[in-house]
PDB file of C-alpha atoms in Angstrom:
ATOM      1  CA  UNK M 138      58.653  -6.423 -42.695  1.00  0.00           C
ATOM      2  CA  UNK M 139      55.638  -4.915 -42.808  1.00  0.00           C
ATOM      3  CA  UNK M 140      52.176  -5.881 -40.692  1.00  0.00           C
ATOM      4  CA  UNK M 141      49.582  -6.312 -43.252  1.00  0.00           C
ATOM      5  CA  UNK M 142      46.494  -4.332 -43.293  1.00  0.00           C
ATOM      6  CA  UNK M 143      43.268  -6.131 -42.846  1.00  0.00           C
ATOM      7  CA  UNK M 144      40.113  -4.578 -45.092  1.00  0.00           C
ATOM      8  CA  UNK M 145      37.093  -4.428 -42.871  1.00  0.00           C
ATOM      9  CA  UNK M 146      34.194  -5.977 -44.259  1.00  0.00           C
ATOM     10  CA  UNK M 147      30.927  -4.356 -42.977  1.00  0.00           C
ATOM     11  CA  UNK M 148      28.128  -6.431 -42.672  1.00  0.00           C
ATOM     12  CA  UNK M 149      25.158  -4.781 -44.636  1.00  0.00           C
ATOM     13  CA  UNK M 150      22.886  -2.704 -43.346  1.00  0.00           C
ATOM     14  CA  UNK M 151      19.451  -5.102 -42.388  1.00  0.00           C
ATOM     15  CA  UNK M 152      16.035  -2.587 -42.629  1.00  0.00           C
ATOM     16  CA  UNK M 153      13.427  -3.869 -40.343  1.00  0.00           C
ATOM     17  CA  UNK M 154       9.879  -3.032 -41.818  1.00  0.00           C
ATOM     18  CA  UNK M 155       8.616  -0.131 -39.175  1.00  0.00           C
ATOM     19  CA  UNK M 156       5.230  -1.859 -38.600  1.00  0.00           C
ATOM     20  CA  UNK M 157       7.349  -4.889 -36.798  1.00  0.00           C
ATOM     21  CA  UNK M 158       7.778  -2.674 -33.674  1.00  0.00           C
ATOM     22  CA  UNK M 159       4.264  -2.303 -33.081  1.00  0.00           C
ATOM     23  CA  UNK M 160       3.742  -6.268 -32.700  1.00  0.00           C
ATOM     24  CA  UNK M 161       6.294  -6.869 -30.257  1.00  0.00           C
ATOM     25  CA  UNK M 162       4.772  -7.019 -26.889  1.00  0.00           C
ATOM     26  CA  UNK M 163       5.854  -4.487 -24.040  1.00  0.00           C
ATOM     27  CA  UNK M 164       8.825  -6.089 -21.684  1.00  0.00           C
ATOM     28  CA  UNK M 165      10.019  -3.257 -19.386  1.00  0.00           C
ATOM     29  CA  UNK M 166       8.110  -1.838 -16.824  1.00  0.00           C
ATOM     30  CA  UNK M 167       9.775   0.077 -14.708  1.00  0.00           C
ATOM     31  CA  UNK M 168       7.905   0.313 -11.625  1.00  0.00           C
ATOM     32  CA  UNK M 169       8.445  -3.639 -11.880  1.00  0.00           C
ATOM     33  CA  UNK M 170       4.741  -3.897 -11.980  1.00  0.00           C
ATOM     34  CA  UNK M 171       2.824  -5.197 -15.626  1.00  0.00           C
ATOM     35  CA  UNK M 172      -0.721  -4.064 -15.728  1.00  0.00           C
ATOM     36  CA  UNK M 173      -3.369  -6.784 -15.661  1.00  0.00           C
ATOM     37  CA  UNK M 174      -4.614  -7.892 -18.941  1.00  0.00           C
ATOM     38  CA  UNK M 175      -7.896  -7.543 -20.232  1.00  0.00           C
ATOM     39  CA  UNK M 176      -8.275 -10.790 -20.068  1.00  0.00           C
ATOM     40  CA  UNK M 177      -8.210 -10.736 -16.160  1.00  0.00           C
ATOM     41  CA  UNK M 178     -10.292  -7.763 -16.311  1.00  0.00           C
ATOM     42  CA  UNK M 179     -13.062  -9.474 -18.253  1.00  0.00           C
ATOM     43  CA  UNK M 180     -12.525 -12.618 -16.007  1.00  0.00           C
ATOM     44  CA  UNK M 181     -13.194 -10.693 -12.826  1.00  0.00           C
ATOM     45  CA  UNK M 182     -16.206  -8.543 -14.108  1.00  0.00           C
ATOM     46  CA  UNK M 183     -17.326 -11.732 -15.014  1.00  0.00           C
ATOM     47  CA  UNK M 184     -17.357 -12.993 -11.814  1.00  0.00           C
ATOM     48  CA  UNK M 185     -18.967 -10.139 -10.191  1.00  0.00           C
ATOM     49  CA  UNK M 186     -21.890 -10.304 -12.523  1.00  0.00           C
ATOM     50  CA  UNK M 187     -22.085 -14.292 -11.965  1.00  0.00           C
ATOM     51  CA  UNK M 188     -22.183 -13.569  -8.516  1.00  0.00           C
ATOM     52  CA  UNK M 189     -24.779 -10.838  -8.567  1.00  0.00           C
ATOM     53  CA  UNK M 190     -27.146 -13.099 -11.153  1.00  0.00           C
ATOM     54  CA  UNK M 191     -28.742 -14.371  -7.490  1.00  0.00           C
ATOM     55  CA  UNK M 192     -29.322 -11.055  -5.721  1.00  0.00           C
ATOM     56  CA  UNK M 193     -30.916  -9.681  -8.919  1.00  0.00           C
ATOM     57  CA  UNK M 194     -32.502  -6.585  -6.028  1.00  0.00           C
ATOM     58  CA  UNK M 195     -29.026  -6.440  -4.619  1.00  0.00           C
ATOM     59  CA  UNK M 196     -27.012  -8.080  -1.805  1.00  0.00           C
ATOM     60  CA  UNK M 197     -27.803  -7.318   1.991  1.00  0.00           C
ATOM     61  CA  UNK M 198     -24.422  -7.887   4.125  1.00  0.00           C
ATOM     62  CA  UNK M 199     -24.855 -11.665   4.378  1.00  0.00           C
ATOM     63  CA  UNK M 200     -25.476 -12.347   0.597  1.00  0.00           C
ATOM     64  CA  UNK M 201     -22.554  -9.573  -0.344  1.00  0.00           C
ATOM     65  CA  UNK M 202     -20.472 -11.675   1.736  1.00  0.00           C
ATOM     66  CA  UNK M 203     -21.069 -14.236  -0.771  1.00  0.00           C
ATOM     67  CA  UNK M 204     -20.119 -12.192  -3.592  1.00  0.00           C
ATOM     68  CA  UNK M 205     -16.897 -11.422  -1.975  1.00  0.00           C
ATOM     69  CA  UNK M 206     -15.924 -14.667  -1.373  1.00  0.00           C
ATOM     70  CA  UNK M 207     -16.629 -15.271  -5.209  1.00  0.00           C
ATOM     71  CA  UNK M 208     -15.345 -12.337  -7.252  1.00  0.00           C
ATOM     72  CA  UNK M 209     -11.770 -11.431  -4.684  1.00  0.00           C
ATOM     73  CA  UNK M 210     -12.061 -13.672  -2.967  1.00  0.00           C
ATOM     74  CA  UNK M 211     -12.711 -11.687  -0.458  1.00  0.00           C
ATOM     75  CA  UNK M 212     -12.723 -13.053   3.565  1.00  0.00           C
ATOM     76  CA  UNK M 213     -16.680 -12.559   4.431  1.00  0.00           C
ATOM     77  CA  UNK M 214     -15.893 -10.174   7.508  1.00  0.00           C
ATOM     78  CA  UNK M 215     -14.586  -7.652   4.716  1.00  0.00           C
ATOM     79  CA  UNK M 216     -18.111  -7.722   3.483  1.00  0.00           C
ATOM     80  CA  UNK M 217     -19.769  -4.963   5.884  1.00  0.00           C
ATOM     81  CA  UNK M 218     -16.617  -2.350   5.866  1.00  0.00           C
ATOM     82  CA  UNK M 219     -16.592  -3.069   1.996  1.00  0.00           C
ATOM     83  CA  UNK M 220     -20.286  -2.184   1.570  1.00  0.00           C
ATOM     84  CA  UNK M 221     -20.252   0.903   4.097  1.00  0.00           C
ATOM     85  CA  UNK M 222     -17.425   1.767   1.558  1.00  0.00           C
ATOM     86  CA  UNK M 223     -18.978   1.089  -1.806  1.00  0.00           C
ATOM     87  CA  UNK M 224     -22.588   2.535  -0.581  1.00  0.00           C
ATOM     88  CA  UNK M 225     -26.051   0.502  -0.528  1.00  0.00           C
ATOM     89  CA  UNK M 226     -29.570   1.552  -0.938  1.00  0.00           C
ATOM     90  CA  UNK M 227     -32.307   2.510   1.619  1.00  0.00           C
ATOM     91  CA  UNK M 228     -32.744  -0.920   2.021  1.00  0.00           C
ATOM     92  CA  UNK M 229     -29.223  -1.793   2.784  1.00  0.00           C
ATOM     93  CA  UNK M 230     -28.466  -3.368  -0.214  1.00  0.00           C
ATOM     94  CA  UNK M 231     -25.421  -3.241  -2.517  1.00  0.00           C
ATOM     95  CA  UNK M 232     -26.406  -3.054  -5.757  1.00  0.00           C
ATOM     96  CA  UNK M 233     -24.085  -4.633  -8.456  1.00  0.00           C
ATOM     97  CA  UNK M 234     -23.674  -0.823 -10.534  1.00  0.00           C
ATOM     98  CA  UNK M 235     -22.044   0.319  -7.424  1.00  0.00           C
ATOM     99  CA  UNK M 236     -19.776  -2.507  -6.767  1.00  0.00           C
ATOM    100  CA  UNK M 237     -18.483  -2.687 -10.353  1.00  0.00           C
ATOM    101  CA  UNK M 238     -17.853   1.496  -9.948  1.00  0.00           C
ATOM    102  CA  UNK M 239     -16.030   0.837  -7.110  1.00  0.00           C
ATOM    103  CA  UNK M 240     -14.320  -1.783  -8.324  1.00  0.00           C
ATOM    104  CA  UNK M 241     -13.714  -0.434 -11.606  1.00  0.00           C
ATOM    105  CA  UNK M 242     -12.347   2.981  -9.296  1.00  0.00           C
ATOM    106  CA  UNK M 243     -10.446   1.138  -7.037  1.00  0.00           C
ATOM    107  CA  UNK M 244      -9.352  -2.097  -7.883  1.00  0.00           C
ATOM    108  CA  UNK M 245      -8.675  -2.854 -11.402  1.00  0.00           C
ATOM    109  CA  UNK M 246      -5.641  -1.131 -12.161  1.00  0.00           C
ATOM    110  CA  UNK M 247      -4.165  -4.357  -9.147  1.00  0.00           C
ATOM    111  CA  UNK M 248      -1.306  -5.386 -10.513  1.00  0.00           C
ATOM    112  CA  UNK M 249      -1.618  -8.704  -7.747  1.00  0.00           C
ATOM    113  CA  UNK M 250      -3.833 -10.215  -5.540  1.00  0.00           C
ATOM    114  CA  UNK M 251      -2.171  -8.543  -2.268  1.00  0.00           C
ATOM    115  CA  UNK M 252      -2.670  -5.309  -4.007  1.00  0.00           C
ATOM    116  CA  UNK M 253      -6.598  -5.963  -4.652  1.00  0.00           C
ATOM    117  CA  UNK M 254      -6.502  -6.525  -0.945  1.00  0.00           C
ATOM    118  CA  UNK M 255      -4.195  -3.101   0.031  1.00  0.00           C
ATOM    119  CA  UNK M 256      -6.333  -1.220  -1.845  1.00  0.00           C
ATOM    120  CA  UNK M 257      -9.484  -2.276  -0.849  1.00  0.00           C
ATOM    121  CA  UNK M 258      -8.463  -2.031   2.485  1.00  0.00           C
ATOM    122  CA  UNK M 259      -6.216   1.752   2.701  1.00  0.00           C
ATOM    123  CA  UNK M 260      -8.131   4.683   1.987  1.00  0.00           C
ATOM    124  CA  UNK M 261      -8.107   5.709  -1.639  1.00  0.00           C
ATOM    125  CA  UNK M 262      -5.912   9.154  -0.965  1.00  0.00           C
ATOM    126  CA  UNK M 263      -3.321   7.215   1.312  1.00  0.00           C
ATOM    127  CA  UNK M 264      -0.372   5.596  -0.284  1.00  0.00           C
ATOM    128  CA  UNK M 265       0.043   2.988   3.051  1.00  0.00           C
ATOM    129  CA  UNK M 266      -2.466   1.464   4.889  1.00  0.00           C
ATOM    130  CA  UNK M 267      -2.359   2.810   8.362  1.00  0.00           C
ATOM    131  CA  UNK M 268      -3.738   1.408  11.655  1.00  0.00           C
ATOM    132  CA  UNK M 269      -6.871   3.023  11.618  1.00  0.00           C
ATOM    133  CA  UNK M 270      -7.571   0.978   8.374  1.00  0.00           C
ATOM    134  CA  UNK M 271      -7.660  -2.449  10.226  1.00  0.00           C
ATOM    135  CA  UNK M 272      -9.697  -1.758  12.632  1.00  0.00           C
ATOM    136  CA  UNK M 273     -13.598  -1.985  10.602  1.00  0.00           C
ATOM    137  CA  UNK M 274     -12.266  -5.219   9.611  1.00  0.00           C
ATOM    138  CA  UNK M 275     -11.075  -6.674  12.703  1.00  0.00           C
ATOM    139  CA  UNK M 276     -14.235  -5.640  14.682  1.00  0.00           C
ATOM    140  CA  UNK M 277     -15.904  -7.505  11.887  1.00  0.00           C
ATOM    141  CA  UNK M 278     -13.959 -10.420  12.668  1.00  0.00           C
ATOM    142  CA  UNK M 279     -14.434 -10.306  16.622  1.00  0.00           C
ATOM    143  CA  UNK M 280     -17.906  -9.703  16.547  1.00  0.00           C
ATOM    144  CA  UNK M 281     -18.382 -12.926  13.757  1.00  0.00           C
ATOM    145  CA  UNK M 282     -15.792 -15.130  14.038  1.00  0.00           C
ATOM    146  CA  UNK M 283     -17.193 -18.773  15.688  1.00  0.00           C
ATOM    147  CA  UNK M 284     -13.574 -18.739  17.739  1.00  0.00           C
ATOM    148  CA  UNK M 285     -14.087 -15.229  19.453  1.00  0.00           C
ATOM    149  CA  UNK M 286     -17.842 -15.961  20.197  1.00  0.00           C
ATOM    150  CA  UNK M 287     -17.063 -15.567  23.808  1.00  0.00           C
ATOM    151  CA  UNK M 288     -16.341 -12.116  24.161  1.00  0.00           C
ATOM    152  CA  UNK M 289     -19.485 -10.981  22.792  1.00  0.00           C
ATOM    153  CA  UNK M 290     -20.522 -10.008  26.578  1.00  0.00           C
ATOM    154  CA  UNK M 291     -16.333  -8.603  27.068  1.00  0.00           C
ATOM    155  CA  UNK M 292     -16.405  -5.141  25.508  1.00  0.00           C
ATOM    156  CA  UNK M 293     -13.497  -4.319  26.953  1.00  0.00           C
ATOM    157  CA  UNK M 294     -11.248  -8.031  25.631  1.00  0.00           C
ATOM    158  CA  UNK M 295     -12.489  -6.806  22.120  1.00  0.00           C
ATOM    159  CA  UNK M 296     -10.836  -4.085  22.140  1.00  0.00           C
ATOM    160  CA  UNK M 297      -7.769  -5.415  23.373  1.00  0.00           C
ATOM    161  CA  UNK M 298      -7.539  -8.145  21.231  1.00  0.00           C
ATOM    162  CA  UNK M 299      -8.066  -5.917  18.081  1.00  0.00           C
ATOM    163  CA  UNK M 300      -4.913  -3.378  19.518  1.00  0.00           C
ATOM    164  CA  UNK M 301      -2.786  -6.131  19.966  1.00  0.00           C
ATOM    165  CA  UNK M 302      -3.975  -8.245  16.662  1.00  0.00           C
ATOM    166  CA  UNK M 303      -3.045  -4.406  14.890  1.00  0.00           C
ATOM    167  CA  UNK M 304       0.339  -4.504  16.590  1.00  0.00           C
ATOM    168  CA  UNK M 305       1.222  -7.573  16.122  1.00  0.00           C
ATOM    169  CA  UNK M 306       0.588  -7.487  11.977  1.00  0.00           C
ATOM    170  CA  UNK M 307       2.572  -3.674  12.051  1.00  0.00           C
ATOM    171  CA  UNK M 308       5.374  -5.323  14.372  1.00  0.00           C
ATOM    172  CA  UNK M 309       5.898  -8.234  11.621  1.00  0.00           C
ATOM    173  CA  UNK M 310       5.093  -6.328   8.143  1.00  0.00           C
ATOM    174  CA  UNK M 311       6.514  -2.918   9.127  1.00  0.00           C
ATOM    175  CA  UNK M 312      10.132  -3.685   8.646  1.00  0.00           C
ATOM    176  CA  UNK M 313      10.843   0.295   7.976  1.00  0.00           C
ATOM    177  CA  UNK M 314       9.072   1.143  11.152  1.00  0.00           C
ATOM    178  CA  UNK M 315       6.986   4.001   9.924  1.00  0.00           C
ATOM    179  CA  UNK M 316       3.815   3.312  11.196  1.00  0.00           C
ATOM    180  CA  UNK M 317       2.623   2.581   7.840  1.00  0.00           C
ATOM    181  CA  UNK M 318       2.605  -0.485   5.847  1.00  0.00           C
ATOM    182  CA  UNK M 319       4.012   0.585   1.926  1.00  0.00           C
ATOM    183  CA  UNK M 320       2.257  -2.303  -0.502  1.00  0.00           C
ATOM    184  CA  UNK M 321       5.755  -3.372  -1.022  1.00  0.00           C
ATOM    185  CA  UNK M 322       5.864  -4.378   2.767  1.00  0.00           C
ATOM    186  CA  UNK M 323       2.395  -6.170   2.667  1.00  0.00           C
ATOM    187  CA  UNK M 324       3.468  -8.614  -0.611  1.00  0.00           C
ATOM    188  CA  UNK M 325       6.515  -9.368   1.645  1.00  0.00           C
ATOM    189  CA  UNK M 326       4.125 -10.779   4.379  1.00  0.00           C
ATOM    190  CA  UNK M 327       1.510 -13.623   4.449  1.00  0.00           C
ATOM    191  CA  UNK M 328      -1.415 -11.207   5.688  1.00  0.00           C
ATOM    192  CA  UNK M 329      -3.906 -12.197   3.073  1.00  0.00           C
ATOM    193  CA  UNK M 330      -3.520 -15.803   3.010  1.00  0.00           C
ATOM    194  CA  UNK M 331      -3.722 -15.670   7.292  1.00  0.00           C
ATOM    195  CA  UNK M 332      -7.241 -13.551   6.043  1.00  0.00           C
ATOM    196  CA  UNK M 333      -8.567 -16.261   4.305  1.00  0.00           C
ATOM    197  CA  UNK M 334      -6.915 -19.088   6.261  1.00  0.00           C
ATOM    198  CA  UNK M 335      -9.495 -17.377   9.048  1.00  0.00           C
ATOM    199  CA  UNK M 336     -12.734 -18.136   6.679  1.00  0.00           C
ATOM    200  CA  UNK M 337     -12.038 -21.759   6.967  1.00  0.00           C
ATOM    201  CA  UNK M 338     -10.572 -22.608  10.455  1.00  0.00           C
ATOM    202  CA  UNK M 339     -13.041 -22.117  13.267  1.00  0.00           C
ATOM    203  CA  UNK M 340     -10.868 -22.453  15.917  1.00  0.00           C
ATOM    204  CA  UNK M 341      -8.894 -18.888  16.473  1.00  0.00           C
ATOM    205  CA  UNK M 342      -5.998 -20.473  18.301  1.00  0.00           C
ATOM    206  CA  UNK M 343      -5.146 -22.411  15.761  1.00  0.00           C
ATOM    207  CA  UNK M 344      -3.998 -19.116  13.464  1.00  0.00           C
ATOM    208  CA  UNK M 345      -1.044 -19.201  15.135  1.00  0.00           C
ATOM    209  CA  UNK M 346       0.029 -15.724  13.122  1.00  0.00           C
ATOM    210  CA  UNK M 347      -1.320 -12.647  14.751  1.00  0.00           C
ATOM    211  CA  UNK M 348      -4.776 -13.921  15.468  1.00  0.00           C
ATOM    212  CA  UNK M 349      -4.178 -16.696  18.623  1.00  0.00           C
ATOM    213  CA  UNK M 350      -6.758 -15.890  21.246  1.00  0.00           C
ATOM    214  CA  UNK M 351      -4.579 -17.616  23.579  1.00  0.00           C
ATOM    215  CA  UNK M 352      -1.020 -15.893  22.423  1.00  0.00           C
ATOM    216  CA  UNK M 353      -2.893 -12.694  22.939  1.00  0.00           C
ATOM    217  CA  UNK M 354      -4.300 -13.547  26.274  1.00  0.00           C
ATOM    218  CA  UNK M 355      -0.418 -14.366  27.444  1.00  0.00           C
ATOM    219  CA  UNK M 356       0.827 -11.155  26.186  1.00  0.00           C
ATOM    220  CA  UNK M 357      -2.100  -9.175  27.504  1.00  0.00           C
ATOM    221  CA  UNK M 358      -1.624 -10.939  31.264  1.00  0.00           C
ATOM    222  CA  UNK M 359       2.054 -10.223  30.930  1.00  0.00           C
ATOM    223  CA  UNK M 360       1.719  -6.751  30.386  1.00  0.00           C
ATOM    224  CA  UNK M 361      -0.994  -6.070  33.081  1.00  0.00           C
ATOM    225  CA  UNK M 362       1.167  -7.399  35.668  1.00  0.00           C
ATOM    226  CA  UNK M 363       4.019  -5.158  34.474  1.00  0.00           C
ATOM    227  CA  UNK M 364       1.509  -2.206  34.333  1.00  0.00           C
ATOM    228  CA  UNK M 365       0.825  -1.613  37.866  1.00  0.00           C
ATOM    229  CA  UNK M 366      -0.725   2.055  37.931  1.00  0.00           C
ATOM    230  CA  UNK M 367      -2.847   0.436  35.027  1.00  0.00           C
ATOM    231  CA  UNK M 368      -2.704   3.350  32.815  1.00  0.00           C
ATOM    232  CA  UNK M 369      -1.957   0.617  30.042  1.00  0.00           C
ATOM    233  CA  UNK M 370       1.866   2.375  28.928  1.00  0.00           C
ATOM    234  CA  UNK M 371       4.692   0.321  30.576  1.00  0.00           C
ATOM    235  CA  UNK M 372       7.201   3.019  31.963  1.00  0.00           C
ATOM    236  CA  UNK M 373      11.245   2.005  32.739  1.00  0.00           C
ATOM    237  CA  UNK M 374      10.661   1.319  36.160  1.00  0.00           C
ATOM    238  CA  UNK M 375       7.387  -0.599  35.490  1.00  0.00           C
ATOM    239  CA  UNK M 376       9.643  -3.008  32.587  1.00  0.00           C
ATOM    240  CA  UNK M 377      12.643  -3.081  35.364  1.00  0.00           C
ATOM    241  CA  UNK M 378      10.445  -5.275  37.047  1.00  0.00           C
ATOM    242  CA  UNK M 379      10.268  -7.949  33.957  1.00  0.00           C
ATOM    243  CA  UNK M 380      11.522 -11.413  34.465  1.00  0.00           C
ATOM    244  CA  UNK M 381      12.858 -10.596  38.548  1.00  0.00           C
ATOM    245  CA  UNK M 382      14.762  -7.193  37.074  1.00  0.00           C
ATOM    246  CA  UNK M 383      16.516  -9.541  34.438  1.00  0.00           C
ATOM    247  CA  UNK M 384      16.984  -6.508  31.980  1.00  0.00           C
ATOM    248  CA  UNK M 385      20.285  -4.012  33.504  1.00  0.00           C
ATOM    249  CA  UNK M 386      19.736  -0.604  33.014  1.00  0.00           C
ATOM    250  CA  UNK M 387      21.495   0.149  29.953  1.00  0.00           C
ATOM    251  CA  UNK M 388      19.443  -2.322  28.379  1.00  0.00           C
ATOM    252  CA  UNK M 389      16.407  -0.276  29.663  1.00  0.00           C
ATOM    253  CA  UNK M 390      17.483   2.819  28.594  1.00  0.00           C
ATOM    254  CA  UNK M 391      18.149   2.071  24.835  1.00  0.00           C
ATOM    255  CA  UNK M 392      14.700   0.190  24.596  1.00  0.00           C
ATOM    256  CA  UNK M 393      13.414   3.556  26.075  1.00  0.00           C
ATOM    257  CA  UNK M 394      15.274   5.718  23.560  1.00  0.00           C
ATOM    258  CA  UNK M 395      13.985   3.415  20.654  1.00  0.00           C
ATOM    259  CA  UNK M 396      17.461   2.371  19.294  1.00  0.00           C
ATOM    260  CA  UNK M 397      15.962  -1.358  18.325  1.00  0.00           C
ATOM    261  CA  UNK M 398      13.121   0.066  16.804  1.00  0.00           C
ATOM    262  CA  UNK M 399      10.786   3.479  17.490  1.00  0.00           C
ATOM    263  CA  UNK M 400       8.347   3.369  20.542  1.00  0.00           C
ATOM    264  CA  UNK M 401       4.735   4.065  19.303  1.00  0.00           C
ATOM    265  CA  UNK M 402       3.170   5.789  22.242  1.00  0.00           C
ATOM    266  CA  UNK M 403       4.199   7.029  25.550  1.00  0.00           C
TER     267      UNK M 403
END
């Protein structure tokens, strides 16, 4: 017998009028990041012009604070690293012309609201935002915080607090241990809602990540007593001595040779 032969029927051919295409929406992007609308654009230029409608001379630090916390929002300790940034006028004033260029420069091409922040705080020619780049902000902080109003007079706490506050942020964002924290690490992290979380609670030890007062002031004790030439690096023999010699030597010698993760100094 013989298998019959089936007749293949092709479906006709369907012409899609070439102006469809231009309707339909972009889908891919393949840096995985869509481009804000204009409609967010508009919304936030908005905003800054809302904002500005009350400083019509410009903002000195205390009013641009203001403006921050309306048009990012922006924490209001950002407000005098932002506005050495941006520029102001003899007078010390930002005017709104140069905070729309800079924001315009700078921050509108954001495809998130922990980018607006990563940008505004990295310097522009940097891809990561680097240690150095805290630091403005955090002395901002300790200097106007209600919670850190004590070591106004303690020169030398501020600057301890601020190193270990910077540590402790790169120690829990910078999983790829570079030393510099990619955008990709920051959106993985809760640094800019901790930022804003600090606007409204007055009481520093109750920001339990990164910014304790009293967390920092056990670490900082704990390492003094380990640093006994006071030269503020722990060596091996100095760490030996942690919890009664509790850590063998092989232990001590793979922390030393950075095999859990890459010593930063020393």
């Amino acid at each position: 017998s013989t298998t019959p032969v089936r007749s293949c029927v092709r479906s006709p051919a369907v012409h899609y009028p070439s102006k469809i295409s231009q309707h339909i929406p972009r889908f891919y992007f393949p840096t995985k990041r869509q481009p804000p609308t204009l409609d967010r654009l508009l919304q936030e230029h908005g905003a800054i012009h809302e904002a500005f409608s009350a400083f019509p001379e410009g903002a000195d630090v205390a009013q641009f604070a203001m403006v921050l916390q309306r048009c990012g929002p922006f924490p209001s300790f950002f407000s005098v690293p932002l506005a050495q940034r941006i520029g102001t006028d003899d007078h010390g004033r930002v005017q709104l012309t140069a905070l729309e260029r800079w924001w315009t420069e700078e921050l509108d091409s954001a495809t998130s609201d922990v980018e607006r922040f990563f940008r505004a705080m990295k310097q522009p020619l940097n891809a990561d935002l680097l240690p150095t780049d805290l630091l403005p902000f955090l002395q901002e902080l300790v200097l106007h915080h209600p919670g850190l109003k004590f070591l106004s007079d303690a020169a030398e706490f501020q600057d301890r607090y601020v190193e270990t506050v910077v540590v402790r942020i790169f120690y829990s964002l910078n999983k790829s241990r570079t030393g510099r924290i990619s955008l990709e690490e920051m959106e993985r992290g809760n640094l800019v809602e901790v930022f804003r979380h600090l606007d409204e609670e007055k009481d520093i030890n109750k920001v339990f990540d990164y910014f304790s007062y009293e967390h920092f002031y056990v670490i900082f004790c704990k390492f003094f007593d380990l640093d006994t030439d006071h030269d503020f690096l722990i060596s091996q023999d100095e760490l030996r001595m942690y919890e009664q010699m509790g850590l063998t030597d092989s232990v001590l010698e793979r922390l030393f040779q950075g095999v859990p993760r890459p010593l930063m100094s020393g």
